[in-house]
PDB file of C-alpha atoms in Angstrom:
ATOM      1  CA  UNK A  19      12.784 -12.243  28.212  1.00 73.00           C
ATOM      2  CA  UNK A  20      11.259 -11.264  25.033  1.00 88.00           C
ATOM      3  CA  UNK A  21       7.629 -10.533  25.014  1.00 95.00           C
ATOM      4  CA  UNK A  22       5.098 -12.775  23.716  1.00 98.00           C
ATOM      5  CA  UNK A  23       4.294 -11.638  20.133  1.00 98.00           C
ATOM      6  CA  UNK A  24       0.634 -12.222  18.061  1.00 98.00           C
ATOM      7  CA  UNK A  25       1.165 -13.058  14.945  1.00 98.00           C
ATOM      8  CA  UNK A  26      -1.260 -12.249  12.425  1.00 99.00           C
ATOM      9  CA  UNK A  27      -1.402 -14.427   9.066  1.00 99.00           C
ATOM     10  CA  UNK A  28      -4.031 -13.394   6.475  1.00 98.00           C
ATOM     11  CA  UNK A  29      -5.406 -10.654   4.256  1.00 98.00           C
ATOM     12  CA  UNK A  30      -3.778  -7.264   3.964  1.00 98.00           C
ATOM     13  CA  UNK A  31      -6.187  -5.307   1.708  1.00 98.00           C
ATOM     14  CA  UNK A  32      -6.270  -1.441   0.296  1.00 98.00           C
ATOM     15  CA  UNK A  33     -10.403  -0.436   1.374  1.00 98.00           C
ATOM     16  CA  UNK A  34     -12.359   1.599  -0.684  1.00 98.00           C
ATOM     17  CA  UNK A  35     -15.454   2.340   1.254  1.00 98.00           C
ATOM     18  CA  UNK A  36     -18.445   4.586   0.408  1.00 98.00           C
ATOM     19  CA  UNK A  37     -22.003   4.878   2.331  1.00 97.00           C
ATOM     20  CA  UNK A  38     -25.559   4.394  -0.132  1.00 97.00           C
ATOM     21  CA  UNK A  39     -28.940   4.560   0.877  1.00 96.00           C
ATOM     22  CA  UNK A  40     -29.799   1.462  -0.376  1.00 94.00           C
ATOM     23  CA  UNK A  41     -28.262  -1.053  -3.018  1.00 91.00           C
ATOM     24  CA  UNK A  42     -28.128  -0.517  -6.114  1.00 88.00           C
ATOM     25  CA  UNK A  43     -30.249  -2.076  -9.286  1.00 89.00           C
ATOM     26  CA  UNK A  44     -28.721  -4.082 -11.743  1.00 91.00           C
ATOM     27  CA  UNK A  45     -27.340  -1.841 -14.374  1.00 91.00           C
ATOM     28  CA  UNK A  46     -27.437   1.377 -12.378  1.00 91.00           C
ATOM     29  CA  UNK A  47     -25.087   4.052 -10.981  1.00 92.00           C
ATOM     30  CA  UNK A  48     -25.910   4.888  -7.495  1.00 91.00           C
ATOM     31  CA  UNK A  49     -24.436   8.167  -5.986  1.00 94.00           C
ATOM     32  CA  UNK A  50     -22.663   7.496  -2.893  1.00 94.00           C
ATOM     33  CA  UNK A  51     -21.247   9.997   0.141  1.00 96.00           C
ATOM     34  CA  UNK A  52     -18.300   9.495   2.437  1.00 97.00           C
ATOM     35  CA  UNK A  53     -16.125   8.080   0.148  1.00 97.00           C
ATOM     36  CA  UNK A  54     -12.540   6.971   2.387  1.00 97.00           C
ATOM     37  CA  UNK A  55      -9.459   5.068   1.855  1.00 98.00           C
ATOM     38  CA  UNK A  56      -8.128   3.289   4.092  1.00 98.00           C
ATOM     39  CA  UNK A  57      -6.086   0.237   4.930  1.00 98.00           C
ATOM     40  CA  UNK A  58      -7.804  -2.946   5.741  1.00 98.00           C
ATOM     41  CA  UNK A  59      -7.750  -7.061   5.349  1.00 98.00           C
ATOM     42  CA  UNK A  60      -8.566  -9.776   7.951  1.00 98.00           C
ATOM     43  CA  UNK A  61      -4.776 -10.033   9.259  1.00 98.00           C
ATOM     44  CA  UNK A  62      -3.829  -6.619   8.794  1.00 98.00           C
ATOM     45  CA  UNK A  63      -7.353  -5.538  10.786  1.00 98.00           C
ATOM     46  CA  UNK A  64      -6.912  -8.398  13.707  1.00 98.00           C
ATOM     47  CA  UNK A  65      -2.848  -6.897  14.484  1.00 98.00           C
ATOM     48  CA  UNK A  66      -3.918  -3.383  14.392  1.00 98.00           C
ATOM     49  CA  UNK A  67      -6.648  -3.922  16.896  1.00 98.00           C
ATOM     50  CA  UNK A  68      -4.461  -6.216  19.006  1.00 98.00           C
ATOM     51  CA  UNK A  69      -1.523  -3.485  19.008  1.00 98.00           C
ATOM     52  CA  UNK A  70      -4.369  -1.161  20.699  1.00 98.00           C
ATOM     53  CA  UNK A  71      -5.030  -3.711  23.097  1.00 98.00           C
ATOM     54  CA  UNK A  72      -1.698  -3.398  24.177  1.00 97.00           C
ATOM     55  CA  UNK A  73      -0.078  -6.639  22.224  1.00 98.00           C
ATOM     56  CA  UNK A  74       2.879  -6.312  20.308  1.00 98.00           C
ATOM     57  CA  UNK A  75       2.030  -7.966  16.807  1.00 98.00           C
ATOM     58  CA  UNK A  76       3.835  -9.227  13.934  1.00 98.00           C
ATOM     59  CA  UNK A  77       1.694  -8.872  10.443  1.00 98.00           C
ATOM     60  CA  UNK A  78       2.701 -12.013   8.231  1.00 99.00           C
ATOM     61  CA  UNK A  79       0.881 -11.821   4.230  1.00 98.00           C
ATOM     62  CA  UNK A  80       1.447 -10.164   1.247  1.00 98.00           C
ATOM     63  CA  UNK A  81       0.964  -6.771  -0.476  1.00 98.00           C
ATOM     64  CA  UNK A  82       1.926  -5.497  -4.511  1.00 98.00           C
ATOM     65  CA  UNK A  83       4.454  -3.570  -5.447  1.00 97.00           C
ATOM     66  CA  UNK A  84       2.594  -0.726  -6.206  1.00 97.00           C
ATOM     67  CA  UNK A  85       1.272   2.387  -4.582  1.00 95.00           C
ATOM     68  CA  UNK A  86      -1.765   1.146  -2.849  1.00 98.00           C
ATOM     69  CA  UNK A  87       0.704  -1.183  -0.615  1.00 98.00           C
ATOM     70  CA  UNK A  88       1.345   2.068   1.166  1.00 98.00           C
ATOM     71  CA  UNK A  89      -2.842   2.653   1.822  1.00 98.00           C
ATOM     72  CA  UNK A  90      -2.286  -1.089   3.278  1.00 98.00           C
ATOM     73  CA  UNK A  91       0.388  -0.583   5.746  1.00 98.00           C
ATOM     74  CA  UNK A  92       0.618   2.843   6.238  1.00 98.00           C
ATOM     75  CA  UNK A  93      -1.653   2.869   9.875  1.00 98.00           C
ATOM     76  CA  UNK A  94       0.262  -0.518  10.824  1.00 98.00           C
ATOM     77  CA  UNK A  95       2.946   1.483  10.717  1.00 98.00           C
ATOM     78  CA  UNK A  96       2.724   4.240  12.441  1.00 98.00           C
ATOM     79  CA  UNK A  97       1.148   1.799  14.960  1.00 98.00           C
ATOM     80  CA  UNK A  98       4.109   0.389  15.494  1.00 98.00           C
ATOM     81  CA  UNK A  99       3.038  -3.165  14.144  1.00 98.00           C
ATOM     82  CA  UNK A 100       6.338  -4.921  13.249  1.00 98.00           C
ATOM     83  CA  UNK A 101       6.019  -5.711   9.185  1.00 98.00           C
ATOM     84  CA  UNK A 102       9.551  -7.838   8.685  1.00 97.00           C
ATOM     85  CA  UNK A 103       6.867 -10.755   7.742  1.00 98.00           C
ATOM     86  CA  UNK A 104       5.102  -8.459   4.994  1.00 98.00           C
ATOM     87  CA  UNK A 105       6.479  -9.298   1.441  1.00 98.00           C
ATOM     88  CA  UNK A 106       5.706  -7.113  -1.710  1.00 98.00           C
ATOM     89  CA  UNK A 107       5.214 -10.094  -4.836  1.00 98.00           C
ATOM     90  CA  UNK A 108       6.530  -8.247  -7.770  1.00 97.00           C
ATOM     91  CA  UNK A 109       4.877  -7.293 -10.450  1.00 96.00           C
ATOM     92  CA  UNK A 110       1.666  -8.030  -8.137  1.00 98.00           C
ATOM     93  CA  UNK A 111      -1.404  -5.639  -7.077  1.00 98.00           C
ATOM     94  CA  UNK A 112      -1.959  -4.870  -3.516  1.00 98.00           C
ATOM     95  CA  UNK A 113      -5.442  -6.612  -3.076  1.00 98.00           C
ATOM     96  CA  UNK A 114      -8.324  -4.354  -2.471  1.00 98.00           C
ATOM     97  CA  UNK A 115     -11.533  -4.104  -0.889  1.00 98.00           C
ATOM     98  CA  UNK A 116     -14.495  -2.256  -2.646  1.00 97.00           C
ATOM     99  CA  UNK A 117     -17.366  -1.758   0.410  1.00 97.00           C
ATOM    100  CA  UNK A 118     -20.474   0.014   0.540  1.00 97.00           C
ATOM    101  CA  UNK A 119     -22.517   0.082   4.152  1.00 97.00           C
ATOM    102  CA  UNK A 120     -25.889   1.032   4.201  1.00 97.00           C
ATOM    103  CA  UNK A 121     -27.788   3.606   6.824  1.00 96.00           C
ATOM    104  CA  UNK A 122     -27.997   0.536   8.941  1.00 95.00           C
ATOM    105  CA  UNK A 123     -24.026   0.036   9.049  1.00 95.00           C
ATOM    106  CA  UNK A 124     -24.472  -3.080   6.886  1.00 95.00           C
ATOM    107  CA  UNK A 125     -21.567  -3.699   4.963  1.00 95.00           C
ATOM    108  CA  UNK A 126     -21.567  -5.080   1.066  1.00 94.00           C
ATOM    109  CA  UNK A 127     -18.228  -6.004  -0.214  1.00 95.00           C
ATOM    110  CA  UNK A 128     -16.272  -7.092  -3.063  1.00 95.00           C
ATOM    111  CA  UNK A 129     -12.807  -8.686  -2.681  1.00 97.00           C
ATOM    112  CA  UNK A 130      -9.771  -8.141  -5.559  1.00 98.00           C
ATOM    113  CA  UNK A 131      -7.427 -10.809  -3.289  1.00 98.00           C
ATOM    114  CA  UNK A 132      -4.850 -10.327  -5.757  1.00 98.00           C
ATOM    115  CA  UNK A 133      -1.558 -10.316  -3.820  1.00 98.00           C
ATOM    116  CA  UNK A 134      -3.052 -12.037  -0.983  1.00 98.00           C
ATOM    117  CA  UNK A 135      -3.457 -15.248  -3.152  1.00 98.00           C
ATOM    118  CA  UNK A 136       0.210 -15.330  -4.363  1.00 98.00           C
ATOM    119  CA  UNK A 137       2.055 -17.270  -2.514  1.00 98.00           C
ATOM    120  CA  UNK A 138       5.016 -20.288  -3.607  1.00 98.00           C
ATOM    121  CA  UNK A 139       6.382 -22.760  -1.102  1.00 98.00           C
ATOM    122  CA  UNK A 140       8.833 -21.239   0.009  1.00 98.00           C
ATOM    123  CA  UNK A 141       6.981 -18.289   1.124  1.00 98.00           C
ATOM    124  CA  UNK A 142       4.733 -20.961   3.213  1.00 98.00           C
ATOM    125  CA  UNK A 143       8.070 -22.484   4.812  1.00 98.00           C
ATOM    126  CA  UNK A 144       9.861 -18.802   5.387  1.00 98.00           C
ATOM    127  CA  UNK A 145       6.672 -17.763   7.542  1.00 98.00           C
ATOM    128  CA  UNK A 146       7.054 -20.884   9.525  1.00 98.00           C
ATOM    129  CA  UNK A 147      10.333 -20.518  10.080  1.00 98.00           C
ATOM    130  CA  UNK A 148       9.364 -17.078  11.538  1.00 98.00           C
ATOM    131  CA  UNK A 149       6.736 -18.544  13.550  1.00 98.00           C
ATOM    132  CA  UNK A 150       9.091 -21.688  14.756  1.00 98.00           C
ATOM    133  CA  UNK A 151      11.063 -18.994  16.712  1.00 97.00           C
ATOM    134  CA  UNK A 152       8.257 -17.003  18.132  1.00 98.00           C
ATOM    135  CA  UNK A 153       8.706 -15.995  21.605  1.00 98.00           C
ATOM    136  CA  UNK A 154       8.011 -18.015  24.669  1.00 97.00           C
ATOM    137  CA  UNK A 155       3.623 -16.887  25.069  1.00 98.00           C
ATOM    138  CA  UNK A 156       3.407 -15.770  21.915  1.00 98.00           C
ATOM    139  CA  UNK A 157       0.132 -16.672  19.419  1.00 98.00           C
ATOM    140  CA  UNK A 158      -1.034 -17.359  15.919  1.00 99.00           C
ATOM    141  CA  UNK A 159      -3.844 -16.062  14.724  1.00 98.00           C
ATOM    142  CA  UNK A 160      -4.592 -17.257  10.852  1.00 98.00           C
ATOM    143  CA  UNK A 161      -7.422 -16.193   8.096  1.00 98.00           C
ATOM    144  CA  UNK A 162      -8.155 -18.328   4.745  1.00 98.00           C
ATOM    145  CA  UNK A 163      -8.030 -15.069   2.459  1.00 98.00           C
ATOM    146  CA  UNK A 164      -4.605 -16.568   2.042  1.00 98.00           C
ATOM    147  CA  UNK A 165      -3.934 -19.936   0.246  1.00 98.00           C
ATOM    148  CA  UNK A 166      -5.064 -23.237   2.402  1.00 97.00           C
ATOM    149  CA  UNK A 167      -1.389 -24.574   2.228  1.00 98.00           C
ATOM    150  CA  UNK A 168       0.331 -21.331   3.981  1.00 98.00           C
ATOM    151  CA  UNK A 169      -2.486 -21.513   6.480  1.00 98.00           C
ATOM    152  CA  UNK A 170      -1.549 -25.196   7.291  1.00 98.00           C
ATOM    153  CA  UNK A 171       2.227 -24.562   7.511  1.00 98.00           C
ATOM    154  CA  UNK A 172       1.760 -21.830  10.097  1.00 98.00           C
ATOM    155  CA  UNK A 173      -0.620 -23.907  12.026  1.00 98.00           C
ATOM    156  CA  UNK A 174       1.756 -26.764  11.369  1.00 98.00           C
ATOM    157  CA  UNK A 175       5.028 -24.644  13.374  1.00 98.00           C
ATOM    158  CA  UNK A 176       2.432 -22.765  15.645  1.00 98.00           C
ATOM    159  CA  UNK A 177       1.773 -26.248  16.985  1.00 98.00           C
ATOM    160  CA  UNK A 178       5.520 -27.374  17.260  1.00 98.00           C
ATOM    161  CA  UNK A 179       6.488 -24.368  18.685  1.00 98.00           C
ATOM    162  CA  UNK A 180       3.273 -24.825  21.275  1.00 98.00           C
ATOM    163  CA  UNK A 181       1.632 -21.737  20.340  1.00 98.00           C
ATOM    164  CA  UNK A 182      -2.391 -21.063  20.694  1.00 98.00           C
ATOM    165  CA  UNK A 183      -3.743 -20.851  17.894  1.00 98.00           C
ATOM    166  CA  UNK A 184      -7.292 -18.983  16.951  1.00 98.00           C
ATOM    167  CA  UNK A 185      -8.478 -19.263  13.043  1.00 98.00           C
ATOM    168  CA  UNK A 186     -11.297 -17.347  11.329  1.00 98.00           C
ATOM    169  CA  UNK A 187     -12.819 -19.541   9.046  1.00 98.00           C
ATOM    170  CA  UNK A 188     -12.835 -17.564   5.986  1.00 97.00           C
ATOM    171  CA  UNK A 189     -13.786 -17.965   3.390  1.00 97.00           C
ATOM    172  CA  UNK A 190     -15.281 -21.507   4.295  1.00 97.00           C
ATOM    173  CA  UNK A 191     -14.856 -23.509   0.964  1.00 97.00           C
ATOM    174  CA  UNK A 192     -10.766 -22.903   2.005  1.00 97.00           C
ATOM    175  CA  UNK A 193     -10.709 -24.778   5.062  1.00 98.00           C
ATOM    176  CA  UNK A 194      -9.697 -27.816   5.903  1.00 94.00           C
ATOM    177  CA  UNK A 195     -11.276 -29.692   8.991  1.00 95.00           C
ATOM    178  CA  UNK A 196      -8.287 -31.290   9.992  1.00 96.00           C
ATOM    179  CA  UNK A 197      -6.265 -28.108  10.629  1.00 98.00           C
ATOM    180  CA  UNK A 198      -9.390 -26.090  12.575  1.00 98.00           C
ATOM    181  CA  UNK A 199      -9.155 -29.315  14.768  1.00 97.00           C
ATOM    182  CA  UNK A 200      -5.075 -27.987  15.886  1.00 97.00           C
ATOM    183  CA  UNK A 201      -6.969 -24.593  17.118  1.00 98.00           C
ATOM    184  CA  UNK A 202      -7.238 -23.369  20.327  1.00 98.00           C
ATOM    185  CA  UNK A 203     -10.839 -21.690  18.827  1.00 98.00           C
ATOM    186  CA  UNK A 204     -12.092 -20.644  15.418  1.00 98.00           C
ATOM    187  CA  UNK A 205     -14.454 -17.988  14.906  1.00 98.00           C
ATOM    188  CA  UNK A 206     -17.117 -18.637  12.404  1.00 98.00           C
ATOM    189  CA  UNK A 207     -19.675 -16.284  11.333  1.00 98.00           C
ATOM    190  CA  UNK A 208     -23.096 -17.209  10.265  1.00 97.00           C
ATOM    191  CA  UNK A 209     -22.614 -17.317   6.759  1.00 97.00           C
ATOM    192  CA  UNK A 210     -19.136 -19.218   7.458  1.00 98.00           C
ATOM    193  CA  UNK A 211     -20.531 -21.839  10.335  1.00 98.00           C
ATOM    194  CA  UNK A 212     -23.197 -23.036   7.528  1.00 98.00           C
ATOM    195  CA  UNK A 213     -20.612 -22.774   4.638  1.00 98.00           C
ATOM    196  CA  UNK A 214     -18.886 -25.457   6.761  1.00 98.00           C
ATOM    197  CA  UNK A 215     -21.163 -27.417   8.476  1.00 98.00           C
ATOM    198  CA  UNK A 216     -24.597 -27.426   5.821  1.00 98.00           C
ATOM    199  CA  UNK A 217     -26.329 -25.385   8.975  1.00 98.00           C
ATOM    200  CA  UNK A 218     -28.059 -22.584   8.026  1.00 98.00           C
ATOM    201  CA  UNK A 219     -27.971 -20.158  11.347  1.00 97.00           C
ATOM    202  CA  UNK A 220     -30.901 -17.908  11.774  1.00 94.00           C
ATOM    203  CA  UNK A 221     -30.086 -17.656  15.464  1.00 91.00           C
ATOM    204  CA  UNK A 222     -28.341 -18.631  18.357  1.00 93.00           C
ATOM    205  CA  UNK A 223     -30.430 -22.549  18.850  1.00 95.00           C
ATOM    206  CA  UNK A 224     -28.380 -22.554  14.718  1.00 97.00           C
ATOM    207  CA  UNK A 225     -25.722 -21.429  16.271  1.00 97.00           C
ATOM    208  CA  UNK A 226     -25.542 -24.166  19.296  1.00 97.00           C
ATOM    209  CA  UNK A 227     -26.333 -27.221  16.400  1.00 97.00           C
ATOM    210  CA  UNK A 228     -23.465 -25.602  14.191  1.00 98.00           C
ATOM    211  CA  UNK A 229     -20.982 -25.589  16.963  1.00 98.00           C
ATOM    212  CA  UNK A 230     -21.773 -28.753  17.882  1.00 97.00           C
ATOM    213  CA  UNK A 231     -21.431 -30.499  14.418  1.00 98.00           C
ATOM    214  CA  UNK A 232     -17.678 -28.746  14.880  1.00 98.00           C
ATOM    215  CA  UNK A 233     -16.883 -29.612  18.193  1.00 97.00           C
ATOM    216  CA  UNK A 234     -17.989 -33.311  17.485  1.00 97.00           C
ATOM    217  CA  UNK A 235     -15.438 -33.358  14.393  1.00 96.00           C
ATOM    218  CA  UNK A 236     -12.556 -32.182  17.088  1.00 96.00           C
ATOM    219  CA  UNK A 237     -12.776 -28.632  16.851  1.00 98.00           C
ATOM    220  CA  UNK A 238     -11.717 -28.219  20.684  1.00 97.00           C
ATOM    221  CA  UNK A 239     -13.544 -24.375  20.988  1.00 98.00           C
ATOM    222  CA  UNK A 240     -15.931 -22.547  19.226  1.00 98.00           C
ATOM    223  CA  UNK A 241     -17.045 -18.910  19.531  1.00 98.00           C
ATOM    224  CA  UNK A 242     -19.570 -18.942  16.601  1.00 98.00           C
ATOM    225  CA  UNK A 243     -20.740 -14.351  16.014  1.00 98.00           C
ATOM    226  CA  UNK A 244     -23.956 -13.949  15.908  1.00 96.00           C
ATOM    227  CA  UNK A 245     -25.438 -11.569  12.992  1.00 91.00           C
ATOM    228  CA  UNK A 246     -26.513  -8.958  15.477  1.00 88.00           C
ATOM    229  CA  UNK A 247     -23.939  -8.834  17.895  1.00 93.00           C
ATOM    230  CA  UNK A 248     -22.993 -11.684  20.698  1.00 94.00           C
ATOM    231  CA  UNK A 249     -22.163 -15.126  19.696  1.00 97.00           C
ATOM    232  CA  UNK A 250     -22.252 -18.746  21.199  1.00 98.00           C
ATOM    233  CA  UNK A 251     -19.429 -20.376  22.596  1.00 98.00           C
ATOM    234  CA  UNK A 252     -18.603 -23.766  22.746  1.00 98.00           C
ATOM    235  CA  UNK A 253     -15.601 -25.585  24.427  1.00 97.00           C
ATOM    236  CA  UNK A 254     -16.560 -29.291  24.731  1.00 91.00           C
ATOM    237  CA  UNK A 255     -19.220 -30.175  26.239  1.00 92.00           C
ATOM    238  CA  UNK A 256     -19.728 -26.575  27.913  1.00 96.00           C
ATOM    239  CA  UNK A 257     -21.495 -23.786  26.195  1.00 97.00           C
ATOM    240  CA  UNK A 258     -22.638 -20.429  26.535  1.00 98.00           C
ATOM    241  CA  UNK A 259     -24.331 -17.878  24.961  1.00 98.00           C
ATOM    242  CA  UNK A 260     -23.265 -13.866  24.939  1.00 98.00           C
ATOM    243  CA  UNK A 261     -26.402 -12.125  24.052  1.00 97.00           C
ATOM    244  CA  UNK A 262     -25.192  -8.345  22.307  1.00 97.00           C
ATOM    245  CA  UNK A 263     -25.963  -4.903  24.477  1.00 98.00           C
ATOM    246  CA  UNK A 264     -27.484  -1.854  22.595  1.00 97.00           C
ATOM    247  CA  UNK A 265     -25.063   0.387  21.084  1.00 97.00           C
ATOM    248  CA  UNK A 266     -24.889   2.758  18.244  1.00 97.00           C
ATOM    249  CA  UNK A 267     -24.304   1.130  14.887  1.00 97.00           C
ATOM    250  CA  UNK A 268     -22.596   2.916  12.098  1.00 97.00           C
ATOM    251  CA  UNK A 269     -20.463   0.535   9.979  1.00 98.00           C
ATOM    252  CA  UNK A 270     -20.308  -3.287  10.570  1.00 97.00           C
ATOM    253  CA  UNK A 271     -16.904  -3.491   8.704  1.00 97.00           C
ATOM    254  CA  UNK A 272     -14.007  -5.122  10.183  1.00 97.00           C
ATOM    255  CA  UNK A 273     -16.374  -5.721  13.704  1.00 98.00           C
ATOM    256  CA  UNK A 274     -15.812 -10.022  13.034  1.00 98.00           C
ATOM    257  CA  UNK A 275     -11.887  -8.989  12.662  1.00 98.00           C
ATOM    258  CA  UNK A 276     -12.105  -7.049  16.394  1.00 98.00           C
ATOM    259  CA  UNK A 277     -13.944  -9.835  17.585  1.00 98.00           C
ATOM    260  CA  UNK A 278     -10.792 -12.342  16.357  1.00 98.00           C
ATOM    261  CA  UNK A 279      -8.111 -10.035  17.544  1.00 98.00           C
ATOM    262  CA  UNK A 280      -9.892  -9.497  20.955  1.00 98.00           C
ATOM    263  CA  UNK A 281      -9.950 -13.253  21.740  1.00 98.00           C
ATOM    264  CA  UNK A 282      -6.295 -13.667  20.446  1.00 98.00           C
ATOM    265  CA  UNK A 283      -5.164 -10.944  22.925  1.00 98.00           C
ATOM    266  CA  UNK A 284      -7.106 -12.169  25.517  1.00 98.00           C
ATOM    267  CA  UNK A 285      -6.005 -15.885  25.406  1.00 98.00           C
ATOM    268  CA  UNK A 286      -2.290 -14.503  25.405  1.00 98.00           C
ATOM    269  CA  UNK A 287      -3.157 -12.767  28.727  1.00 97.00           C
ATOM    270  CA  UNK A 288      -4.307 -16.619  30.050  1.00 97.00           C
ATOM    271  CA  UNK A 289      -8.083 -15.564  30.146  1.00 98.00           C
ATOM    272  CA  UNK A 290     -10.923 -18.527  30.072  1.00 98.00           C
ATOM    273  CA  UNK A 291     -12.332 -19.006  27.081  1.00 98.00           C
ATOM    274  CA  UNK A 292     -15.808 -17.822  27.648  1.00 98.00           C
ATOM    275  CA  UNK A 293     -13.967 -14.800  29.786  1.00 98.00           C
ATOM    276  CA  UNK A 294     -12.178 -14.051  26.406  1.00 98.00           C
ATOM    277  CA  UNK A 295     -14.918 -13.999  24.206  1.00 98.00           C
ATOM    278  CA  UNK A 296     -16.705 -11.655  25.992  1.00 98.00           C
ATOM    279  CA  UNK A 297     -13.763  -9.883  26.127  1.00 98.00           C
ATOM    280  CA  UNK A 298     -13.800 -10.216  21.894  1.00 98.00           C
ATOM    281  CA  UNK A 299     -17.895  -9.344  22.161  1.00 98.00           C
ATOM    282  CA  UNK A 300     -16.690  -5.965  23.691  1.00 98.00           C
ATOM    283  CA  UNK A 301     -13.961  -5.166  21.225  1.00 98.00           C
ATOM    284  CA  UNK A 302     -16.094  -6.215  18.028  1.00 98.00           C
ATOM    285  CA  UNK A 303     -19.385  -4.052  19.504  1.00 98.00           C
ATOM    286  CA  UNK A 304     -17.271  -0.971  19.602  1.00 98.00           C
ATOM    287  CA  UNK A 305     -16.162  -1.544  16.234  1.00 98.00           C
ATOM    288  CA  UNK A 306     -19.173  -0.725  14.627  1.00 98.00           C
ATOM    289  CA  UNK A 307     -19.716   2.762  16.689  1.00 98.00           C
ATOM    290  CA  UNK A 308     -17.354   4.499  14.007  1.00 97.00           C
ATOM    291  CA  UNK A 309     -16.961   4.789  10.042  1.00 97.00           C
ATOM    292  CA  UNK A 310     -14.337   2.136   8.623  1.00 96.00           C
ATOM    293  CA  UNK A 311     -13.102  -1.024  10.365  1.00 95.00           C
ATOM    294  CA  UNK A 312      -9.672   0.522  11.532  1.00 98.00           C
ATOM    295  CA  UNK A 313     -10.073   3.823  12.588  1.00 97.00           C
ATOM    296  CA  UNK A 314     -12.907   2.907  14.378  1.00 97.00           C
ATOM    297  CA  UNK A 315     -11.098  -0.050  16.684  1.00 98.00           C
ATOM    298  CA  UNK A 316     -11.145   0.993  20.315  1.00 98.00           C
ATOM    299  CA  UNK A 317      -7.941   1.624  23.375  1.00 97.00           C
ATOM    300  CA  UNK A 318      -8.147  -1.092  26.105  1.00 98.00           C
ATOM    301  CA  UNK A 319      -9.811   1.240  28.018  1.00 98.00           C
ATOM    302  CA  UNK A 320     -12.896   1.338  26.004  1.00 98.00           C
ATOM    303  CA  UNK A 321     -13.297  -2.346  26.107  1.00 98.00           C
ATOM    304  CA  UNK A 322     -12.617  -2.681  30.105  1.00 98.00           C
ATOM    305  CA  UNK A 323     -15.313   0.044  30.532  1.00 98.00           C
ATOM    306  CA  UNK A 324     -17.841  -2.071  28.329  1.00 98.00           C
ATOM    307  CA  UNK A 325     -16.760  -5.384  29.682  1.00 98.00           C
ATOM    308  CA  UNK A 326     -19.185  -5.547  32.819  1.00 98.00           C
ATOM    309  CA  UNK A 327     -22.595  -4.994  30.577  1.00 98.00           C
ATOM    310  CA  UNK A 328     -21.186  -8.019  27.840  1.00 98.00           C
ATOM    311  CA  UNK A 329     -20.412 -10.116  31.040  1.00 98.00           C
ATOM    312  CA  UNK A 330     -23.738  -9.542  32.529  1.00 98.00           C
ATOM    313  CA  UNK A 331     -25.279 -11.184  29.023  1.00 98.00           C
ATOM    314  CA  UNK A 332     -23.608 -14.498  29.330  1.00 98.00           C
ATOM    315  CA  UNK A 333     -25.743 -17.624  29.917  1.00 97.00           C
ATOM    316  CA  UNK A 334     -24.540 -20.788  30.323  1.00 97.00           C
ATOM    317  CA  UNK A 335     -26.211 -23.576  28.592  1.00 94.00           C
ATOM    318  CA  UNK A 336     -27.287 -27.461  29.460  1.00 81.00           C
ATOM    319  CA  UNK A 337     -24.370 -29.618  27.596  1.00 66.00           C
TER     320      UNK A 337
END
């Protein structure tokens, strides 16, 4: 029987990252350090994390017909990720993400979406066809850094095939709530949750309110990532918080993608949602402890080592 596959649909980027001591003032040239060129993008990051955790990942997305495509894909190819679903768009540039990281690990990102946004209806049908042939036990993860009609086509195909679906609703302005209602889980951060619900999420109580708002609109399950780590999990009327634990924070770039990838792998393995969310929190905690997104992603043994500390932070909430 073919091995289940984690299909990761969405953005694929060439990352250019630098450390800065403080945000620059308007018009100022600020000297940075620790410049690196890496692969990135939500879907690419999810695929790499999933592969490191032992899943077979297949990436679905677009790059340009340029030299940056290899920067975006090289690490994924070396990791053994199936790139047959990645197309090079003629005459286009690969997406570029420019990342500045502060001493406390917080980051600012400017994204030129380029090839990520260049899809035709035929491309969407091709992706849907690939998903329709998925082996039993497979799962789809999708983000909205590609056009919404592409996400809908992929979700339609996954639902018809009976696959679980995890959606990263970013950017929130592109999201169709009707599509979220078909997901096994959605994984907004506080900014995305506010964009979807209008509720400003400053802490766990606000996160619960935002999660309740989404559940009331037929989203089956919400894992709302908290700004300082941890998350609020809502599945129907059942709710939990998972508080963060202390880890050395070097760089928060890609932590949310590690959460989505960890959650997806755990759901593929048949874990209940709250256990899958704890696994995802452990993966995202470890992702902030080194510089860069993909270079920081942990192996399964490191996630398993941290997992008992994370599980000890699970607290059920009144329904």
